[in-house]
Amino acid sequence: LVFILDFNSFVTRTNTCGELRSAHVGQKVTLYGWIQYQRQGLFLVLRDFQGLTQVVIPQDEAHSHVKQLLSNAPVESVVRVTGIVSPRPPGQENLKMPTGDIEVKAETAEILNSCKKLPFEIKDFIKKSEALRMQYRYLDLRSFQLQYNLRLRSRIVMRMREYLCNLHGFVDVETPTLFKRTPGGAKEFLVPSREAGKFYSLPQSPQQFKQLLMVGGLDRYFQVARCYRDEGSRPDRQPEFTQIDIEMSFVDQAGIQRLIEGLLQYSWPEERGCITTPFPSMTYEEALADYGTDKPDTRFGMKIMDISDFLRRSDIQFVQNALSYPRGTVKAICIPQGVRYLKNKDLESLKASAKSQFNQEIMEIICRPDGSLKCLLTKFLGEKQQSELIRALNMQVDDVVLLAAGEHKRVCSALGSLRLASADILEAAGLVLRDPATFHFLWVVDFPLFLPKEENPTELESAHHPFTAPHPSDTSLLYSDPTKVRSQHYDLVLNGSEVGGGSIRIHSAEQQRFVLEKVLKEDSEVLSHLLEALEFGAPPHGGIALGLDRLISLIVDAPSIRDVIAFPKSFRGRDLMGNAPDYVTPEELEPYHIQVSWPLAEKEAKQN
């Protein structure tokens, strides 16, 4: 079905400011909008959500009141204009405006609301601080870019609903926002109740509910879900965000992957080109070894190279020390034409970041114009070995190689971080490595099911969440050596950002209880309702959640996810427009049996 959008139904305008063309010449129209610009009492540009129209201000005596009204109205005032559509005088057409062939000669006008002095100009090219933009978000929303972002978001979500509900029989179910604490995972927001000492939690995802819907026989569930995480001050994260949440019964990993590929292909905006399916796939171990991260940006090369075998034969002490460790390795990345683009301070900064973030030493190797190497290693390598090293690293003149030796995961993570930082430096110098108009989707699979806890490496935590099923081939290891178990978890990565994650779930109560109690050492009582549900004939099931905010921000190449959310929170999780969170009085807290214990400095500030 092809629908023709009628933007003028139910309202008193005849047309929008973006739709008038030469075919409308001679028609009498009524437009409503904001004054974008006014010039010397001769004409003004009227703007609404769809575009711009030039309005000619009448100069004759009979319309003097219209002239006075429109000439004196401040920019961004809301007006109604009625007039006749006319062709622009020859030579005065504006090819950059869709309505540039016509203008409207005003006959009557009304100022519906005058605008006071603005805190900033409503123009995309005007630089304004993000704090100011968020304080006056309702003004910022008038900008072309934010209007485009939010309308595109709406369009994509509508297409996703069509694909899931109309074509594939999914049921759109709203799940509760007030629930209880979930073990593991991100920190949750607490909501006090009127029962002393009892609190609700805002769910970080509808995970348990969607599994319970499968136990309830709904077969296919979908929701545009609001989720909440109390993650504090994390860049480009929001305390409340939106997921496209999906769960299916009787499905395997391949089925979920094909569904998501079809969903994205169906909802993908035409103006962003086509996306090719199926998406390539890579194991977690391959991603770490080649890119140093579980969310590789595959738009550019500079992959990590393993030169352990080549250097194993050398007499270099630090190399031999590194290789003597379990999973010891020597790896490198090659920065093409690095000599031309990396200054000494850049190299020092890269090495310092590897040291501070990963406690990893980095050595640079430079290929001189005569083909020789500039490096501390050269005194340990003969001429033949140097030539072999150049071949092993595939080095060209003026390339710079960053080399790291040590434990496999740390070396890979450090080089993966340096690969992205080097790309930033090369792009700042004018090279295009990561074209934002190119979209590289990638499935990352075979994650470990458990990881050692950072604060106590002898204890394990879920790599994703405790409901993820083990890989069928590794089920027996769950009971003998859980650290070696791979999971049936899968992440969807787009241009180096994780845009989705899901898994096949544990549907056996016995296995779920074992994971919670014996492996994770969690109190399974908190999840007694889910464990009991799994005992009542739970079907095999699995699902996924797509991060809608992140996905849309990548599609429109927004600098931040805040640019695709109508009313986002600041970096510190504050609403700068409404000044939330805010204080409440002791009287308001009383029904919840809560008293605030004020830090002294804050108490004094409040009293003053």
XYZ file of C-alpha atoms in Angstrom:
608
model
C 0.000 0.000 0.000
C 1.230 3.496 -0.853
C -0.143 6.213 1.398
C -0.144 9.879 0.333
C 0.495 11.927 3.446
C -2.085 14.645 4.044
C -0.404 17.209 6.268
C -3.329 19.631 5.948
C -6.135 17.425 7.269
C -7.991 18.614 10.401
C -6.191 22.009 10.476
C -7.061 25.510 9.221
C -4.079 25.978 6.884
C -4.459 25.163 3.179
C -0.816 24.214 2.645
C 2.484 23.701 4.474
C 5.446 26.009 3.939
C 7.348 23.280 2.094
C 4.874 22.124 -0.531
C 4.039 25.093 -2.829
C 5.352 24.841 -6.415
C 4.779 26.498 -9.800
C 1.643 24.324 -10.212
C 0.041 26.286 -7.338
C 0.496 29.712 -9.016
C -2.743 31.733 -8.847
C -4.147 29.837 -5.847
C -5.159 31.597 -2.650
C -3.422 29.900 0.288
C -3.301 30.182 4.081
C 0.038 29.374 5.698
C 1.024 29.128 9.368
C 4.600 29.160 10.602
C 7.541 30.875 12.255
C 9.293 33.924 10.811
C 12.747 32.654 9.888
C 13.986 35.932 8.392
C 12.650 39.360 7.489
C 14.276 41.848 5.137
C 13.706 45.627 5.214
C 9.934 45.320 5.329
C 9.938 43.876 1.760
C 9.613 40.150 2.313
C 9.965 37.456 4.949
C 10.696 33.729 4.958
C 8.075 31.623 6.741
C 9.119 28.239 8.168
C 7.216 25.213 9.391
C 8.141 21.548 9.903
C 8.185 20.880 6.160
C 10.117 23.772 4.711
C 10.354 27.459 3.837
C 8.209 29.834 1.751
C 9.047 33.406 0.785
C 6.228 35.844 1.609
C 6.122 39.245 -0.125
C 5.026 42.035 2.230
C 2.550 44.384 0.445
C 3.779 47.961 -0.048
C 0.475 49.631 -1.120
C -1.562 51.885 1.170
C -4.574 49.531 1.222
C -2.491 46.879 2.998
C -0.477 49.204 5.254
C -1.665 47.421 8.407
C -0.332 44.065 6.986
C 2.986 45.731 6.184
C 3.262 47.210 9.661
C 2.348 43.899 11.301
C 4.841 41.749 9.339
C 7.658 44.332 9.255
C 7.660 44.732 13.037
C 7.155 41.101 14.047
C 10.283 39.667 15.759
C 12.073 36.669 14.227
C 10.582 33.305 15.406
C 7.152 34.852 15.983
C 4.261 32.591 14.926
C 2.092 34.073 12.164
C -0.799 33.258 9.859
C -0.521 34.599 6.320
C -3.153 34.441 3.564
C -2.190 35.422 0.026
C -1.832 34.504 -3.638
C 0.890 32.162 -4.949
C 2.898 33.996 -7.649
C 5.930 33.111 -9.762
C 9.126 34.823 -8.599
C 10.397 37.549 -10.950
C 12.772 36.183 -13.638
C 16.303 35.776 -12.280
C 15.145 35.772 -8.664
C 14.385 32.043 -8.414
C 16.204 30.204 -5.618
C 17.346 26.770 -6.804
C 18.406 25.798 -3.266
C 14.811 26.038 -2.002
C 12.207 23.452 -3.099
C 9.706 26.360 -3.074
C 12.240 28.651 -4.798
C 10.206 29.167 -7.987
C 7.289 30.858 -6.202
C 6.444 33.394 -3.530
C 3.219 34.255 -1.712
C 1.939 37.834 -1.983
C 0.427 38.500 1.441
C -3.098 39.931 1.614
C -3.940 39.362 5.286
C -1.810 38.391 8.258
C -2.085 37.793 11.987
C 0.577 37.546 14.661
C -0.497 34.509 16.685
C 2.340 34.769 19.183
C 5.237 37.201 19.324
C 8.701 35.889 20.187
C 10.912 37.523 22.810
C 14.713 37.847 22.434
C 16.149 34.404 21.687
C 19.010 32.823 23.696
C 20.472 31.617 20.354
C 19.634 31.759 16.642
C 17.575 28.855 15.262
C 20.061 27.964 12.536
C 21.993 24.701 12.172
C 25.292 26.410 11.355
C 25.252 28.664 14.453
C 27.547 27.234 17.161
C 25.862 26.968 20.555
C 26.885 25.173 23.721
C 25.192 21.860 24.398
C 24.143 23.056 27.879
C 22.303 26.022 26.320
C 20.713 23.786 23.686
C 19.429 21.438 26.387
C 18.203 24.254 28.616
C 16.093 25.574 25.706
C 15.444 22.200 24.088
C 12.030 23.302 22.740
C 13.879 25.964 20.664
C 16.626 23.572 19.594
C 13.912 21.192 18.318
C 12.977 23.813 15.693
C 16.319 23.253 13.902
C 16.235 21.417 10.582
C 18.634 18.680 11.765
C 16.713 17.721 14.909
C 13.405 17.822 13.010
C 14.915 15.485 10.391
C 16.390 13.128 13.022
C 13.139 12.744 14.977
C 10.975 12.316 11.877
C 13.365 9.709 10.439
C 13.321 7.891 13.787
C 9.516 7.844 13.748
C 9.493 6.534 10.162
C 11.974 3.734 10.917
C 10.062 2.598 14.035
C 6.812 2.562 12.026
C 8.440 0.354 9.362
C 9.772 -1.956 12.078
C 6.247 -2.326 13.504
C 4.922 -3.147 10.024
C 7.598 -5.790 9.447
C 7.220 -7.460 12.824
C 3.467 -7.224 13.450
C 1.923 -7.118 9.968
C 4.318 -9.401 8.084
C 5.558 -11.813 10.767
C 2.825 -12.014 13.389
C 4.618 -10.482 16.378
C 2.501 -9.257 19.312
C 3.248 -5.774 20.684
C 3.079 -6.120 24.495
C 3.768 -3.395 27.080
C 5.622 -4.717 30.120
C 5.708 -3.116 33.604
C 8.037 -0.244 34.505
C 7.776 -0.861 38.261
C 9.412 -4.190 39.127
C 12.039 -5.599 41.503
C 15.835 -5.743 41.579
C 17.548 -8.096 39.108
C 20.824 -9.769 40.119
C 23.926 -8.838 38.097
C 24.032 -6.402 35.192
C 23.833 -2.609 35.384
C 22.797 -0.628 38.438
C 19.055 0.012 38.627
C 17.059 3.057 39.735
C 15.064 2.521 42.920
C 11.500 3.795 43.434
C 10.236 3.961 47.038
C 6.928 2.353 47.949
C 4.565 3.077 50.861
C 5.625 -0.204 52.474
C 8.467 0.637 54.873
C 11.864 -0.489 53.546
C 10.450 -1.865 50.272
C 11.439 -0.467 46.900
C 10.563 -1.042 43.270
C 13.304 -1.085 40.627
C 13.009 0.415 37.161
C 13.933 -2.445 34.786
C 17.174 -2.128 32.825
C 15.366 -4.188 30.146
C 12.136 -6.235 29.943
C 14.292 -9.410 30.024
C 12.318 -11.450 32.560
C 8.922 -10.350 31.264
C 9.671 -11.289 27.677
C 10.824 -14.744 28.787
C 7.649 -15.127 30.866
C 5.582 -14.148 27.802
C 7.166 -17.102 25.980
C 6.222 -19.376 28.911
C 2.723 -17.870 28.515
C 2.576 -19.107 24.909
C 2.620 -15.738 23.078
C 5.218 -17.208 20.666
C 6.430 -13.867 19.211
C 6.791 -10.693 21.291
C 7.949 -7.199 20.363
C 8.020 -3.848 22.153
C 9.469 -0.370 21.710
C 10.688 -0.552 25.292
C 11.804 2.180 27.676
C 14.765 0.991 29.746
C 16.595 2.523 32.718
C 20.168 2.237 33.977
C 21.742 4.196 36.802
C 25.208 4.337 35.247
C 26.230 7.773 36.550
C 28.348 10.067 34.373
C 29.165 8.011 31.297
C 29.761 9.784 27.987
C 27.124 9.238 25.341
C 24.917 7.133 27.630
C 21.445 8.015 28.846
C 19.813 6.970 32.139
C 16.637 6.233 30.152
C 16.815 4.862 26.633
C 14.797 2.919 24.055
C 15.190 -0.643 22.797
C 13.483 -2.547 20.025
C 12.887 -5.603 22.198
C 12.166 -9.002 20.626
C 11.630 -12.588 21.861
C 10.591 -15.764 20.001
C 9.808 -19.360 20.927
C 11.241 -22.393 19.094
C 14.032 -20.368 17.479
C 17.798 -20.754 17.151
C 20.591 -18.202 16.767
C 20.452 -18.287 12.952
C 16.694 -17.596 13.046
C 17.109 -14.474 15.195
C 19.934 -13.230 12.973
C 17.893 -13.651 9.768
C 14.924 -11.880 11.420
C 17.034 -8.840 12.380
C 18.683 -8.656 8.950
C 15.235 -8.671 7.323
C 13.920 -6.116 9.830
C 16.779 -3.675 9.189
C 16.610 -4.132 5.420
C 12.842 -3.459 5.461
C 13.047 -0.377 7.708
C 16.291 1.085 6.301
C 15.783 4.644 4.961
C 16.116 4.884 1.167
C 18.246 8.031 1.374
C 20.970 6.015 3.169
C 21.440 3.548 0.280
C 20.943 -0.215 0.475
C 22.269 -2.660 3.041
C 23.386 -6.120 1.958
C 22.351 -9.279 3.782
C 23.316 -11.679 5.246
C 25.660 -9.701 7.498
C 29.161 -11.140 7.942
C 29.881 -12.981 11.189
C 32.979 -13.225 13.379
C 33.698 -15.044 16.630
C 34.570 -13.121 19.793
C 38.102 -14.614 19.697
C 38.595 -13.531 16.045
C 37.342 -10.008 16.814
C 39.720 -9.687 19.766
C 42.707 -11.125 17.849
C 42.207 -9.024 14.686
C 40.690 -5.790 16.040
C 41.352 -5.812 19.800
C 37.679 -5.323 20.673
C 34.354 -7.180 20.637
C 32.840 -4.399 18.499
C 35.180 -4.042 15.511
C 34.921 -1.157 13.051
C 35.471 -3.029 9.786
C 35.255 0.059 7.549
C 39.058 0.296 7.506
C 42.085 -2.020 7.687
C 45.043 -1.651 10.081
C 44.217 -5.097 11.520
C 46.332 -6.521 14.330
C 49.089 -8.832 13.081
C 50.599 -11.689 15.102
C 54.403 -11.811 14.725
C 55.061 -14.141 17.668
C 56.339 -16.989 15.484
C 58.705 -14.681 13.590
C 60.233 -13.190 16.767
C 60.260 -16.491 18.700
C 63.581 -17.287 16.988
C 65.170 -13.983 18.086
C 67.361 -13.300 21.129
C 65.360 -10.263 22.269
C 64.886 -10.613 26.018
C 61.556 -8.779 26.485
C 60.060 -10.761 23.572
C 61.173 -14.066 25.099
C 59.793 -12.982 28.499
C 56.419 -12.153 26.964
C 56.228 -15.430 25.025
C 57.065 -17.479 28.123
C 53.719 -16.550 29.737
C 50.572 -18.629 29.149
C 48.870 -16.965 26.147
C 51.950 -14.736 25.713
C 52.106 -13.010 22.322
C 53.786 -10.318 20.204
C 51.430 -8.329 17.986
C 51.490 -5.137 15.943
C 49.438 -2.716 13.876
C 50.749 -0.873 10.826
C 49.752 2.775 10.352
C 50.037 3.505 6.609
C 52.061 6.672 5.856
C 52.291 7.244 9.603
C 55.522 9.273 9.262
C 53.632 11.879 7.225
C 50.671 12.163 9.571
C 51.903 11.332 13.091
C 53.966 13.906 14.922
C 56.312 12.893 17.754
C 53.805 14.165 20.313
C 51.132 11.951 18.704
C 53.321 8.880 19.049
C 54.136 9.731 22.662
C 50.434 10.294 23.392
C 49.506 6.899 21.861
C 52.179 5.118 23.906
C 51.126 6.936 27.091
C 47.452 5.975 26.614
C 48.405 2.280 26.175
C 50.417 2.473 29.378
C 47.767 4.283 31.446
C 44.708 2.347 30.186
C 46.166 -1.139 29.720
C 49.543 -1.067 31.516
C 51.027 -2.062 28.154
C 54.403 -0.872 26.789
C 54.469 0.003 23.070
C 57.446 0.135 20.722
C 57.346 1.957 17.375
C 59.021 0.764 14.135
C 59.466 3.260 11.296
C 60.256 2.379 7.672
C 62.740 4.951 6.326
C 62.776 6.157 2.679
C 65.775 3.868 1.940
C 63.757 0.873 3.167
C 65.699 0.424 6.412
C 64.025 0.271 9.803
C 64.314 2.793 12.618
C 63.667 0.825 15.785
C 65.254 -0.370 19.025
C 64.845 -3.950 17.773
C 67.199 -3.540 14.823
C 70.352 -4.030 16.871
C 69.102 -7.555 17.684
C 68.172 -8.370 14.064
C 70.426 -9.002 11.100
C 69.767 -7.465 7.679
C 67.986 -10.606 6.445
C 65.789 -10.733 9.561
C 64.915 -7.050 9.131
C 63.797 -7.710 5.539
C 61.722 -10.666 6.755
C 60.161 -8.453 9.462
C 59.241 -5.823 6.840
C 57.577 -8.585 4.789
C 55.817 -10.052 7.849
C 54.394 -6.620 8.699
C 53.726 -5.750 5.031
C 55.460 -2.382 5.605
C 55.918 0.319 2.966
C 58.152 3.416 3.087
C 56.940 5.954 5.733
C 54.735 3.407 7.499
C 54.778 3.328 11.295
C 54.266 0.070 13.182
C 53.204 -0.062 16.838
C 54.354 -3.287 18.506
C 53.254 -4.799 21.832
C 54.376 -7.919 23.694
C 52.649 -9.572 26.667
C 49.455 -11.372 27.661
C 47.159 -11.948 24.655
C 44.007 -10.121 25.791
C 45.869 -7.086 27.161
C 48.065 -6.764 24.052
C 45.057 -7.054 21.710
C 42.952 -4.588 23.720
C 45.770 -2.029 23.804
C 46.453 -2.306 20.056
C 42.708 -2.193 19.311
C 42.462 1.089 21.214
C 45.563 2.473 19.421
C 44.102 1.431 16.047
C 41.060 3.675 16.653
C 43.127 6.525 18.144
C 45.499 6.407 15.125
C 42.495 6.533 12.781
C 41.302 9.680 14.626
C 44.716 11.323 14.058
C 44.831 10.345 10.347
C 41.294 11.617 9.789
C 42.062 14.905 11.576
C 44.847 15.295 8.977
C 42.351 14.906 6.130
C 42.358 11.161 5.301
C 38.958 9.428 5.083
C 39.188 6.009 6.727
C 35.704 5.659 8.237
C 33.157 7.013 5.792
C 30.001 7.804 7.853
C 27.902 7.149 4.733
C 29.158 3.516 4.622
C 27.404 0.999 6.865
C 29.303 -2.139 7.893
C 27.127 -4.510 9.919
C 28.744 -7.472 11.662
C 27.574 -10.304 13.917
C 29.949 -11.181 16.763
C 29.263 -14.668 18.168
C 30.678 -17.333 20.524
C 31.294 -15.032 23.474
C 32.467 -16.608 26.721
C 29.484 -17.362 28.990
C 31.326 -16.150 32.122
C 34.180 -13.737 32.853
C 36.303 -13.309 36.000
C 35.110 -10.407 38.171
C 37.454 -7.423 37.935
C 37.437 -6.817 41.687
C 37.882 -10.551 42.483
C 39.186 -12.667 39.544
C 38.556 -15.936 41.424
C 34.787 -15.309 41.191
C 32.765 -15.375 37.954
C 30.093 -13.075 36.554
C 27.894 -13.398 33.473
C 29.520 -11.931 30.372
C 26.058 -10.639 29.436
C 23.265 -11.776 31.773
C 22.543 -14.920 33.796
C 19.719 -16.136 31.494
C 22.013 -16.833 28.485
C 22.216 -20.477 27.418
C 25.582 -22.224 27.002
C 26.750 -23.274 23.540
C 25.299 -26.762 22.841
C 28.826 -28.204 22.361
C 29.968 -26.803 25.745
C 27.057 -27.828 28.005
C 29.093 -30.488 29.858
C 31.843 -27.909 30.597
C 29.281 -25.846 32.506
C 29.530 -28.384 35.346
C 33.271 -29.117 35.092
C 35.033 -25.924 33.895
C 32.596 -22.974 33.452
C 35.413 -20.577 32.426
C 35.762 -22.469 29.119
C 32.047 -22.385 28.214
C 31.020 -20.409 25.139
C 27.578 -18.809 25.174
C 24.755 -18.627 22.662
C 25.026 -14.853 22.812
C 25.302 -12.682 19.701
C 26.016 -8.975 19.296
C 25.160 -6.840 16.282
C 27.867 -4.269 15.535
C 27.563 -1.321 13.139
C 30.649 0.750 12.247
C 32.381 -0.128 15.516
C 29.364 0.457 17.795
C 27.246 -2.233 19.412
C 23.666 -1.664 18.220
C 22.110 -4.904 19.431
C 22.628 -7.920 21.618
C 20.714 -11.064 22.376
C 20.918 -14.748 23.135
C 19.192 -18.078 23.210
C 17.931 -18.400 26.801
C 18.167 -21.161 29.384
C 14.725 -22.829 29.425
C 15.541 -25.527 31.992
C 14.844 -24.544 35.623
C 17.521 -26.954 36.833
C 20.225 -25.449 34.606
C 19.152 -21.872 35.439
C 19.294 -22.607 39.169
C 22.766 -24.190 38.791
C 24.087 -21.105 36.946
C 22.691 -18.709 39.548
C 23.623 -20.614 42.700
C 26.738 -22.661 41.893
C 28.508 -20.599 39.213
C 27.504 -16.997 39.983
C 26.904 -17.509 43.730
C 23.737 -15.390 43.505
C 20.654 -15.689 45.712
C 18.189 -17.474 43.414
C 15.282 -16.504 45.696
C 15.152 -13.088 43.962
C 14.255 -14.957 40.736
C 12.007 -17.612 42.277
C 9.077 -16.514 40.055
C 11.137 -17.079 36.873
C 12.611 -20.384 38.079
C 9.122 -21.631 38.939
C 7.809 -20.535 35.531
C 10.544 -22.567 33.801
C 9.194 -25.689 35.573
C 5.745 -25.310 33.968
C 6.611 -26.349 30.407
C 8.751 -23.421 29.204
C 9.454 -23.601 25.451
C 12.991 -23.156 24.076
C 13.243 -19.421 23.306
C 15.613 -16.616 22.417
C 15.624 -12.963 21.516
C 17.484 -9.747 20.991
C 17.265 -6.028 21.740
C 18.358 -3.296 19.329
C 19.517 0.008 20.847
C 17.253 2.378 18.933
C 18.989 5.613 20.014
C 22.452 4.360 18.989
C 21.171 2.880 15.705
C 19.442 6.116 14.624
C 22.445 8.255 15.639
C 24.698 6.156 13.370
C 22.217 6.291 10.470
C 22.081 10.128 10.598
C 25.791 10.475 11.593
C 24.876 12.443 14.741
C 27.773 13.439 17.014
C 25.854 12.127 20.048
C 22.803 9.975 20.820
C 21.375 13.121 22.472
C 20.793 14.442 18.937
C 18.215 11.736 18.168
C 16.279 11.963 21.459
C 13.640 14.686 21.852
C 14.349 15.475 25.522
C 17.663 13.888 26.538
C 19.487 14.111 29.852
C 22.882 15.812 30.170
C 26.221 14.026 30.542
C 25.586 13.905 34.315
C 22.043 12.578 33.914
C 20.303 15.923 34.569
C 17.383 17.521 32.747
C 18.724 21.067 32.296
C 15.394 22.362 30.986
C 13.151 21.223 33.870
C 15.988 21.049 36.423
C 15.457 17.385 37.344
C 16.227 15.613 39.595
C 14.956 18.087 42.180
C 14.554 18.295 45.947
C 11.332 17.180 47.633
C 10.115 18.242 51.078
C 10.351 15.996 54.167
C 6.520 15.973 54.218
C 6.448 14.478 50.698
C 8.935 11.786 51.757
C 7.061 10.836 54.913
C 4.595 8.324 53.327
C 7.636 6.451 51.940
C 9.354 6.168 55.358
C 12.452 7.912 54.002
C 14.647 10.604 55.540
C 17.477 12.326 53.669
C 20.874 12.313 55.346
C 22.431 15.533 54.013
C 26.200 15.845 53.506
C 27.255 18.906 55.582
C 28.347 21.105 52.636
C 25.092 20.447 50.786
C 23.058 21.103 53.936
C 24.718 24.506 54.396
C 24.239 25.381 50.707
C 20.544 24.534 50.990
C 20.101 26.636 54.132
C 21.829 29.606 52.476
